[in-house]
Amino acid sequence: MKTARALLALPGLAALAWGVVLFVEYAFPLRPDVFGAVGWIVGGPLVNDGVVAPLTAVLGIVLARVLPRPWKVPVVIGTVITGVLLILAFPLLWRPYGTPPMPGLHDGNPALGLALTLAAVWLLVALTPLARRVVPSITRVAPPDTRDAPPITRDAPSITRDAPQDTRTDPPGTPADPPGTPADPPGA
């Protein structure tokens, strides 16, 4: 197991080392924009771990306690998706040209795109509990008297269609158990 973990860690460490090499090539000689890049590289994880993650956790706990049962999971999932979308859209909302231009997308409106995406997410969040009321869940509950019956396969004839209506198991002429007779003990 330790060997497998080490083998899985090697590509990640190699990518990390390559990223450090590329950043060193970019950073030296020092210029003012390097400090801004360092701020983003260090500040992003700090803001995420110090602000966004705790707020998301607190919001999830509050929502789980306040919301009724059918709304809990969809609302918590919608909240997490909203947080991820806001993190992804932040650079474009902060500075309209904060990322390299993408062919066909550089002339779009990031705020409108984010608003429409969030509207679609929350529409699905609102429809999910309502869909559970409209579409009944599929459950198969066998009646108690068929617990000991052999399973029905596709090759076996249907019990209701092909079986005779009289399904007695005692031989003809044997009296049925009178009312009040105790059931057979387990293992008999």
Coordinates of N, CA and C in Angstrom, one line a residue:
M1 N 0.8 -1.2 0.0 CA 0.0 0.0 0.0 C 0.9 1.3 0.0
K2 N 2.0 1.2 0.7 CA 2.8 2.4 0.8 C 3.5 2.7 -0.6
T3 N 3.8 1.6 -1.3 CA 4.4 1.7 -2.6 C 3.4 2.4 -3.6
A4 N 2.1 1.9 -3.5 CA 1.1 2.5 -4.3 C 0.9 4.0 -4.1
R5 N 0.9 4.4 -2.8 CA 0.7 5.8 -2.4 C 1.9 6.6 -3.0
A6 N 3.1 6.1 -2.8 CA 4.3 6.8 -3.3 C 4.2 6.9 -4.9
L7 N 3.8 5.9 -5.5 CA 3.6 6.0 -7.0 C 2.6 7.0 -7.4
L8 N 1.5 7.1 -6.6 CA 0.5 8.0 -6.9 C 0.9 9.5 -6.6
A9 N 1.8 9.6 -5.6 CA 2.2 11.0 -5.3 C 3.3 11.5 -6.2
L10 N 4.0 10.6 -6.9 CA 5.1 11.1 -7.8 C 4.7 12.0 -8.9
P11 N 3.6 11.7 -9.6 CA 3.2 12.7 -10.6 C 2.8 14.0 -10.1
G12 N 2.1 14.0 -8.9 CA 1.7 15.3 -8.3 C 3.0 16.1 -7.9
L13 N 3.9 15.5 -7.3 CA 5.2 16.2 -6.9 C 5.9 16.7 -8.1
A14 N 5.9 15.9 -9.2 CA 6.6 16.3 -10.4 C 5.9 17.6 -11.0
A15 N 4.6 17.6 -11.0 CA 3.8 18.8 -11.5 C 4.1 20.0 -10.6
L16 N 4.2 19.8 -9.3 CA 4.5 20.9 -8.4 C 5.9 21.4 -8.7
A17 N 6.8 20.5 -8.8 CA 8.2 21.0 -9.1 C 8.3 21.8 -10.5
W18 N 7.5 21.3 -11.5 CA 7.5 22.0 -12.7 C 6.8 23.4 -12.6
G19 N 5.8 23.5 -11.8 CA 5.2 24.8 -11.5 C 6.1 25.7 -10.8
V20 N 6.9 25.2 -9.9 CA 7.9 26.1 -9.2 C 9.0 26.6 -10.2
V21 N 9.4 25.7 -11.1 CA 10.4 26.1 -12.1 C 9.8 27.2 -13.0
L22 N 8.6 27.0 -13.4 CA 8.0 28.0 -14.3 C 7.8 29.4 -13.6
F23 N 7.4 29.3 -12.3 CA 7.2 30.5 -11.6 C 8.6 31.3 -11.3
V24 N 9.6 30.5 -11.1 CA 10.9 31.1 -10.9 C 11.4 31.8 -12.2
E25 N 11.1 31.2 -13.3 CA 11.5 31.8 -14.6 C 10.7 33.1 -14.8
Y26 N 9.4 33.1 -14.4 CA 8.6 34.3 -14.5 C 9.0 35.4 -13.5
A27 N 9.3 35.0 -12.3 CA 9.5 35.9 -11.2 C 10.8 36.7 -11.2
F28 N 11.9 36.1 -11.8 CA 13.2 36.8 -11.8 C 13.5 37.3 -13.1
P29 N 14.0 38.5 -13.2 CA 14.3 39.5 -12.2 C 13.0 40.0 -11.7
L30 N 13.0 40.5 -10.4 CA 11.8 40.9 -9.7 C 11.3 42.2 -10.4
R31 N 9.9 42.2 -10.5 CA 9.2 43.4 -11.0 C 8.0 43.6 -10.2
P32 N 7.3 44.7 -10.3 CA 6.1 44.9 -9.5 C 5.0 43.9 -9.7
D33 N 4.8 43.4 -10.9 CA 3.7 42.5 -11.2 C 3.9 41.1 -10.5
V34 N 5.2 40.8 -10.2 CA 5.5 39.5 -9.5 C 4.8 39.5 -8.1
F35 N 4.9 40.7 -7.4 CA 4.3 40.7 -6.1 C 2.8 40.5 -6.1
G36 N 2.1 41.1 -7.2 CA 0.7 40.8 -7.4 C 0.4 39.4 -7.6
A37 N 1.3 38.7 -8.4 CA 1.1 37.3 -8.7 C 1.3 36.5 -7.4
V38 N 2.3 36.8 -6.6 CA 2.5 36.1 -5.3 C 1.3 36.3 -4.4
G39 N 0.7 37.5 -4.4 CA -0.5 37.8 -3.6 C -1.6 36.9 -4.0
W40 N -1.8 36.7 -5.3 CA -2.9 35.8 -5.8 C -2.6 34.4 -5.4
I41 N -1.4 34.0 -5.6 CA -1.0 32.6 -5.3 C -1.1 32.2 -3.9
V42 N -0.7 33.1 -3.0 CA -0.8 32.9 -1.6 C -2.1 33.3 -1.0
G43 N -2.7 34.4 -1.5 CA -3.9 34.9 -0.9 C -5.1 34.0 -1.3
G44 N -5.2 33.4 -2.5 CA -6.3 32.6 -2.9 C -6.6 31.5 -1.9
P45 N -5.6 30.6 -1.6 CA -5.8 29.5 -0.6 C -6.1 30.0 0.8
L46 N -5.5 31.2 1.2 CA -5.7 31.7 2.5 C -7.2 32.2 2.6
V47 N -7.6 32.9 1.6 CA -9.0 33.4 1.6 C -10.0 32.2 1.6
N48 N -9.7 31.2 0.8 CA -10.6 30.1 0.7 C -10.6 29.3 2.0
D49 N -9.5 29.0 2.6 CA -9.5 28.2 3.8 C -9.9 29.0 5.0
G50 N -9.6 30.3 5.0 CA -9.9 31.1 6.2 C -11.3 31.8 6.2
V51 N -11.9 32.0 5.0 CA -13.2 32.7 4.9 C -14.2 31.8 4.2
V52 N -14.0 31.4 3.0 CA -15.0 30.7 2.2 C -15.4 29.4 2.8
A53 N -14.4 28.5 3.1 CA -14.7 27.2 3.6 C -15.5 27.3 5.0
P54 N -15.0 28.1 5.9 CA -15.8 28.2 7.2 C -17.2 28.7 7.0
L55 N -17.4 29.7 6.1 CA -18.7 30.2 5.9 C -19.6 29.2 5.2
T56 N -19.0 28.4 4.3 CA -19.8 27.4 3.7 C -20.2 26.3 4.7
A57 N -19.3 25.9 5.6 CA -19.6 24.9 6.6 C -20.7 25.4 7.5
V58 N -20.6 26.7 8.0 CA -21.6 27.2 8.9 C -23.0 27.3 8.2
L59 N -22.9 27.8 6.9 CA -24.2 27.9 6.2 C -24.8 26.5 6.0
G60 N -24.0 25.5 5.7 CA -24.5 24.1 5.5 C -25.1 23.6 6.8
I61 N -24.5 23.8 7.9 CA -25.0 23.4 9.2 C -26.4 24.1 9.5
V62 N -26.4 25.4 9.3 CA -27.6 26.1 9.5 C -28.8 25.6 8.6
L63 N -28.5 25.5 7.3 CA -29.5 25.0 6.4 C -30.0 23.6 6.7
A64 N -29.1 22.7 7.2 CA -29.4 21.4 7.5 C -30.4 21.3 8.7
R65 N -30.2 22.3 9.6 CA -31.1 22.3 10.8 C -32.4 23.0 10.6
V66 N -32.4 24.0 9.7 CA -33.6 24.9 9.5 C -34.6 24.3 8.5
L67 N -34.0 23.8 7.4 CA -34.9 23.4 6.3 C -35.6 22.1 6.5
P68 N -36.9 21.9 6.0 CA -37.6 20.7 6.1 C -36.8 19.6 5.3
R69 N -37.1 18.3 5.6 CA -36.4 17.2 5.0 C -36.3 17.2 3.5
P70 N -37.4 17.4 2.7 CA -37.2 17.3 1.3 C -36.4 18.4 0.7
W71 N -36.2 19.5 1.4 CA -35.4 20.6 0.8 C -34.0 20.6 1.2
K72 N -33.6 19.8 2.2 CA -32.2 19.9 2.7 C -31.2 19.6 1.6
V73 N -31.2 18.5 1.0 CA -30.2 18.1 0.1 C -30.1 19.0 -1.1
P74 N -31.3 19.3 -1.8 CA -31.2 20.2 -2.9 C -30.6 21.6 -2.6
V75 N -31.0 22.1 -1.5 CA -30.6 23.5 -1.1 C -29.1 23.5 -0.8
V76 N -28.6 22.5 -0.1 CA -27.2 22.4 0.3 C -26.4 22.2 -1.0
I77 N -26.8 21.4 -1.9 CA -26.1 21.2 -3.2 C -26.1 22.5 -4.0
G78 N -27.2 23.1 -4.0 CA -27.3 24.4 -4.8 C -26.4 25.5 -4.2
T79 N -26.3 25.5 -2.8 CA -25.4 26.4 -2.2 C -23.9 26.1 -2.5
V80 N -23.5 24.9 -2.5 CA -22.2 24.5 -2.9 C -21.9 24.9 -4.3
I81 N -22.8 24.6 -5.2 CA -22.6 24.9 -6.6 C -22.5 26.4 -6.8
T82 N -23.3 27.2 -6.1 CA -23.2 28.6 -6.1 C -21.9 29.1 -5.7
G83 N -21.3 28.6 -4.6 CA -20.0 29.0 -4.1 C -18.9 28.7 -5.1
V84 N -19.0 27.5 -5.8 CA -18.0 27.1 -6.8 C -18.1 28.1 -8.0
L85 N -19.3 28.4 -8.4 CA -19.4 29.3 -9.6 C -19.0 30.7 -9.2
L86 N -19.2 31.2 -8.0 CA -18.7 32.5 -7.6 C -17.2 32.5 -7.6
I87 N -16.6 31.5 -7.1 CA -15.1 31.4 -7.1 C -14.6 31.4 -8.5
L88 N -15.2 30.7 -9.4 CA -14.7 30.6 -10.8 C -14.9 31.9 -11.5
A89 N -16.0 32.6 -11.2 CA -16.3 33.9 -11.9 C -15.6 35.1 -11.3
F90 N -15.1 34.9 -10.1 CA -14.5 36.1 -9.4 C -13.5 36.8 -10.2
P91 N -12.5 36.2 -10.9 CA -11.5 36.9 -11.6 C -12.1 37.8 -12.8
L92 N -13.2 37.2 -13.4 CA -13.8 38.0 -14.5 C -14.7 39.1 -14.0
L93 N -15.2 38.9 -12.8 CA -16.1 40.0 -12.2 C -15.2 41.1 -11.6
W94 N -14.0 40.7 -11.1 CA -13.1 41.6 -10.5 C -12.5 42.6 -11.5
R95 N -12.0 42.0 -12.6 CA -11.4 42.7 -13.7 C -12.0 42.1 -15.0
P96 N -12.7 42.9 -15.8 CA -13.3 42.3 -17.0 C -12.3 41.6 -17.9
Y97 N -11.0 42.0 -18.0 CA -10.0 41.4 -18.8 C -8.9 40.8 -18.0
G98 N -9.3 40.2 -16.9 CA -8.4 39.6 -15.9 C -7.8 38.3 -16.4
T99 N -8.4 37.7 -17.4 CA -7.9 36.4 -17.9 C -7.5 36.6 -19.4
P100 N -6.7 35.7 -19.9 CA -6.4 35.8 -21.4 C -7.7 35.7 -22.2
P101 N -7.8 36.3 -23.3 CA -9.0 36.2 -24.1 C -9.2 34.8 -24.7
M102 N -10.4 34.4 -24.6 CA -10.7 33.1 -25.2 C -11.5 33.3 -26.5
P103 N -11.1 32.6 -27.5 CA -11.8 32.8 -28.8 C -13.3 32.6 -28.7
G104 N -14.1 33.7 -29.1 CA -15.5 33.6 -29.0 C -16.1 33.9 -27.7
L105 N -15.4 33.9 -26.6 CA -15.9 34.2 -25.3 C -15.5 35.5 -24.7
H106 N -14.5 36.2 -25.4 CA -13.9 37.4 -24.8 C -14.9 38.6 -24.9
D107 N -15.9 38.5 -25.7 CA -16.9 39.6 -25.8 C -18.1 39.3 -25.0
G108 N -18.2 38.3 -24.2 CA -19.4 38.0 -23.4 C -19.5 38.8 -22.1
N109 N -20.6 38.8 -21.5 CA -20.9 39.5 -20.3 C -20.8 38.5 -19.1
P110 N -19.7 38.5 -18.3 CA -19.5 37.5 -17.3 C -20.6 37.6 -16.2
A111 N -21.0 38.8 -15.9 CA -22.0 39.0 -14.8 C -23.4 38.4 -15.3
L112 N -23.8 38.6 -16.5 CA -25.0 38.0 -17.1 C -24.9 36.5 -17.1
G113 N -23.8 36.0 -17.6 CA -23.6 34.6 -17.7 C -23.7 33.9 -16.3
L114 N -23.1 34.5 -15.3 CA -23.1 34.0 -13.9 C -24.6 34.1 -13.4
A115 N -25.3 35.2 -13.7 CA -26.7 35.3 -13.2 C -27.6 34.2 -13.8
L116 N -27.4 34.0 -15.1 CA -28.2 33.0 -15.8 C -27.9 31.6 -15.3
T117 N -26.6 31.3 -15.1 CA -26.2 30.0 -14.6 C -26.8 29.8 -13.2
L118 N -26.7 30.8 -12.3 CA -27.2 30.7 -11.0 C -28.7 30.5 -11.0
A119 N -29.4 31.2 -11.9 CA -30.9 31.1 -12.0 C -31.2 29.7 -12.4
A120 N -30.5 29.0 -13.3 CA -30.7 27.7 -13.7 C -30.5 26.7 -12.6
V121 N -29.4 26.9 -11.8 CA -29.1 26.0 -10.7 C -30.3 26.1 -9.6
W122 N -30.7 27.3 -9.3 CA -31.7 27.5 -8.3 C -33.1 27.1 -8.8
L123 N -33.3 27.1 -10.1 CA -34.6 26.6 -10.6 C -34.6 25.1 -10.4
L124 N -33.5 24.4 -10.7 CA -33.4 23.0 -10.4 C -33.6 22.7 -9.0
V125 N -33.0 23.5 -8.1 CA -33.1 23.3 -6.7 C -34.5 23.4 -6.2
A126 N -35.3 24.3 -6.8 CA -36.7 24.5 -6.4 C -37.5 23.4 -7.0
L127 N -37.2 22.9 -8.2 CA -38.0 21.8 -8.8 C -37.8 20.4 -8.2
T128 N -36.6 20.2 -7.7 CA -36.3 18.8 -7.2 C -37.3 18.4 -6.1
P129 N -37.5 19.1 -5.0 CA -38.4 18.6 -4.0 C -39.9 18.5 -4.5
L130 N -40.2 19.4 -5.5 CA -41.6 19.4 -6.0 C -41.7 18.1 -6.9
A131 N -40.6 17.8 -7.6 CA -40.7 16.6 -8.5 C -40.8 15.3 -7.6
R132 N -40.3 15.3 -6.4 CA -40.5 14.1 -5.6 C -41.9 14.0 -5.1
R133 N -42.7 15.1 -5.1 CA -44.1 15.0 -4.7 C -44.9 14.5 -5.9
V134 N -44.5 14.9 -7.1 CA -45.3 14.6 -8.3 C -45.0 13.1 -8.8
V135 N -43.7 12.8 -8.8 CA -43.3 11.4 -9.3 C -43.1 10.6 -8.0
P136 N -43.9 9.6 -7.8 CA -43.7 8.7 -6.7 C -42.4 7.9 -6.8
S137 N -41.8 7.6 -5.6 CA -40.6 6.8 -5.7 C -41.0 5.4 -6.0
I138 N -40.1 4.7 -6.6 CA -40.3 3.3 -7.0 C -39.8 2.4 -5.9
T139 N -40.7 1.8 -5.2 CA -40.3 0.8 -4.2 C -41.1 -0.4 -4.4
R140 N -40.5 -1.5 -4.2 CA -41.1 -2.8 -4.3 C -41.1 -3.5 -2.9
V141 N -42.3 -3.6 -2.4 CA -42.5 -4.3 -1.1 C -43.2 -5.5 -1.3
A142 N -42.6 -6.7 -1.0 CA -43.2 -8.0 -1.1 C -44.2 -8.2 0.0
P143 N -45.4 -8.7 -0.3 CA -46.3 -9.0 0.8 C -45.7 -10.0 1.7
P144 N -46.1 -10.0 3.0 CA -45.5 -10.8 4.0 C -45.6 -12.3 3.7
D145 N -46.7 -12.7 3.0 CA -46.9 -14.2 2.8 C -46.0 -14.7 1.7
T146 N -45.2 -13.9 1.0 CA -44.4 -14.5 0.0 C -42.9 -14.5 0.4
R147 N -42.6 -14.2 1.6 CA -41.2 -14.2 2.1 C -40.5 -15.5 1.8
D148 N -41.2 -16.7 2.1 CA -40.6 -18.0 2.0 C -40.7 -18.6 0.6
A149 N -41.4 -17.9 -0.3 CA -41.6 -18.5 -1.6 C -40.3 -18.4 -2.4
P150 N -40.1 -19.3 -3.3 CA -38.9 -19.2 -4.1 C -39.0 -18.0 -5.0
P151 N -37.8 -17.5 -5.4 CA -37.8 -16.3 -6.3 C -38.4 -16.6 -7.7
I152 N -39.1 -15.7 -8.2 CA -39.6 -15.9 -9.6 C -38.6 -15.4 -10.6
T153 N -38.3 -16.3 -11.5 CA -37.4 -15.9 -12.6 C -38.1 -15.7 -13.9
R154 N -37.5 -15.2 -14.9 CA -38.2 -15.0 -16.2 C -38.6 -16.4 -16.8
D155 N -37.8 -17.4 -16.6 CA -38.1 -18.7 -17.1 C -39.3 -19.4 -16.4
A156 N -39.5 -19.1 -15.1 CA -40.5 -19.7 -14.4 C -41.9 -19.1 -14.7
P157 N -42.9 -19.9 -14.7 CA -44.3 -19.4 -15.0 C -44.7 -18.5 -14.0
S158 N -45.5 -17.5 -14.3 CA -46.1 -16.6 -13.4 C -47.0 -17.3 -12.4
I159 N -46.9 -16.9 -11.2 CA -47.7 -17.6 -10.2 C -49.2 -17.2 -10.3
T160 N -49.4 -16.0 -10.6 CA -50.8 -15.5 -10.7 C -51.5 -16.0 -12.0
R161 N -50.8 -16.1 -13.0 CA -51.4 -16.5 -14.3 C -51.5 -18.0 -14.5
D162 N -50.4 -18.7 -14.3 CA -50.4 -20.1 -14.7 C -50.6 -21.1 -13.5
A163 N -50.5 -20.6 -12.3 CA -50.7 -21.6 -11.2 C -52.2 -21.8 -10.9
P164 N -52.5 -23.0 -10.5 CA -53.9 -23.3 -10.2 C -54.4 -22.4 -9.0
Q165 N -55.7 -22.2 -8.9 CA -56.2 -21.3 -7.9 C -56.1 -22.0 -6.5
D166 N -56.2 -23.3 -6.4 CA -56.1 -24.0 -5.1 C -54.6 -24.3 -4.8
T167 N -54.0 -23.6 -3.9 CA -52.6 -23.8 -3.6 C -52.4 -24.5 -2.3
R168 N -53.2 -25.4 -1.9 CA -53.0 -26.2 -0.6 C -51.8 -27.0 -0.8
T169 N -51.1 -27.2 0.4 CA -49.9 -28.0 0.4 C -50.2 -29.3 1.1
D170 N -51.3 -29.4 1.8 CA -51.5 -30.7 2.5 C -52.3 -31.6 1.6
P171 N -52.0 -32.9 1.7 CA -52.7 -33.9 0.8 C -54.2 -33.9 1.0
P172 N -54.9 -34.2 0.0 CA -56.4 -34.2 0.1 C -56.8 -35.2 1.2
G173 N -57.9 -34.8 1.9 CA -58.4 -35.6 3.0 C -57.8 -35.3 4.3
T174 N -56.8 -34.5 4.4 CA -56.2 -34.1 5.7 C -56.8 -32.9 6.2
P175 N -57.3 -32.9 7.4 CA -58.0 -31.7 8.0 C -57.0 -30.6 8.1
A176 N -57.4 -29.4 7.9 CA -56.6 -28.2 8.1 C -56.4 -28.0 9.6
D177 N -55.4 -27.2 9.9 CA -55.1 -27.0 11.3 C -56.3 -26.2 11.9
P178 N -56.8 -26.6 13.0 CA -58.0 -25.9 13.6 C -57.5 -24.5 14.1
P179 N -58.4 -23.6 14.2 CA -58.0 -22.2 14.7 C -57.4 -22.4 16.1
G180 N -56.4 -21.5 16.4 CA -55.8 -21.5 17.7 C -54.7 -22.5 17.8
T181 N -54.3 -23.2 16.8 CA -53.2 -24.1 16.9 C -51.9 -23.3 16.8
P182 N -50.9 -23.6 17.7 CA -49.7 -22.7 17.7 C -48.9 -23.1 16.4
A183 N -48.2 -22.1 15.9 CA -47.3 -22.3 14.8 C -46.2 -23.2 15.1
D184 N -45.6 -23.8 14.1 CA -44.4 -24.7 14.3 C -43.3 -23.9 14.9
P185 N -42.5 -24.5 15.8 CA -41.4 -23.8 16.4 C -40.3 -23.6 15.3
P186 N -39.5 -22.6 15.5 CA -38.4 -22.3 14.5 C -37.5 -23.5 14.4
G187 N -37.1 -23.8 13.2 CA -36.2 -24.9 12.9 C -36.9 -26.3 12.8
A188 N -38.2 -26.3 12.9 CA -39.0 -27.6 12.8 C -39.2 -27.9 11.4

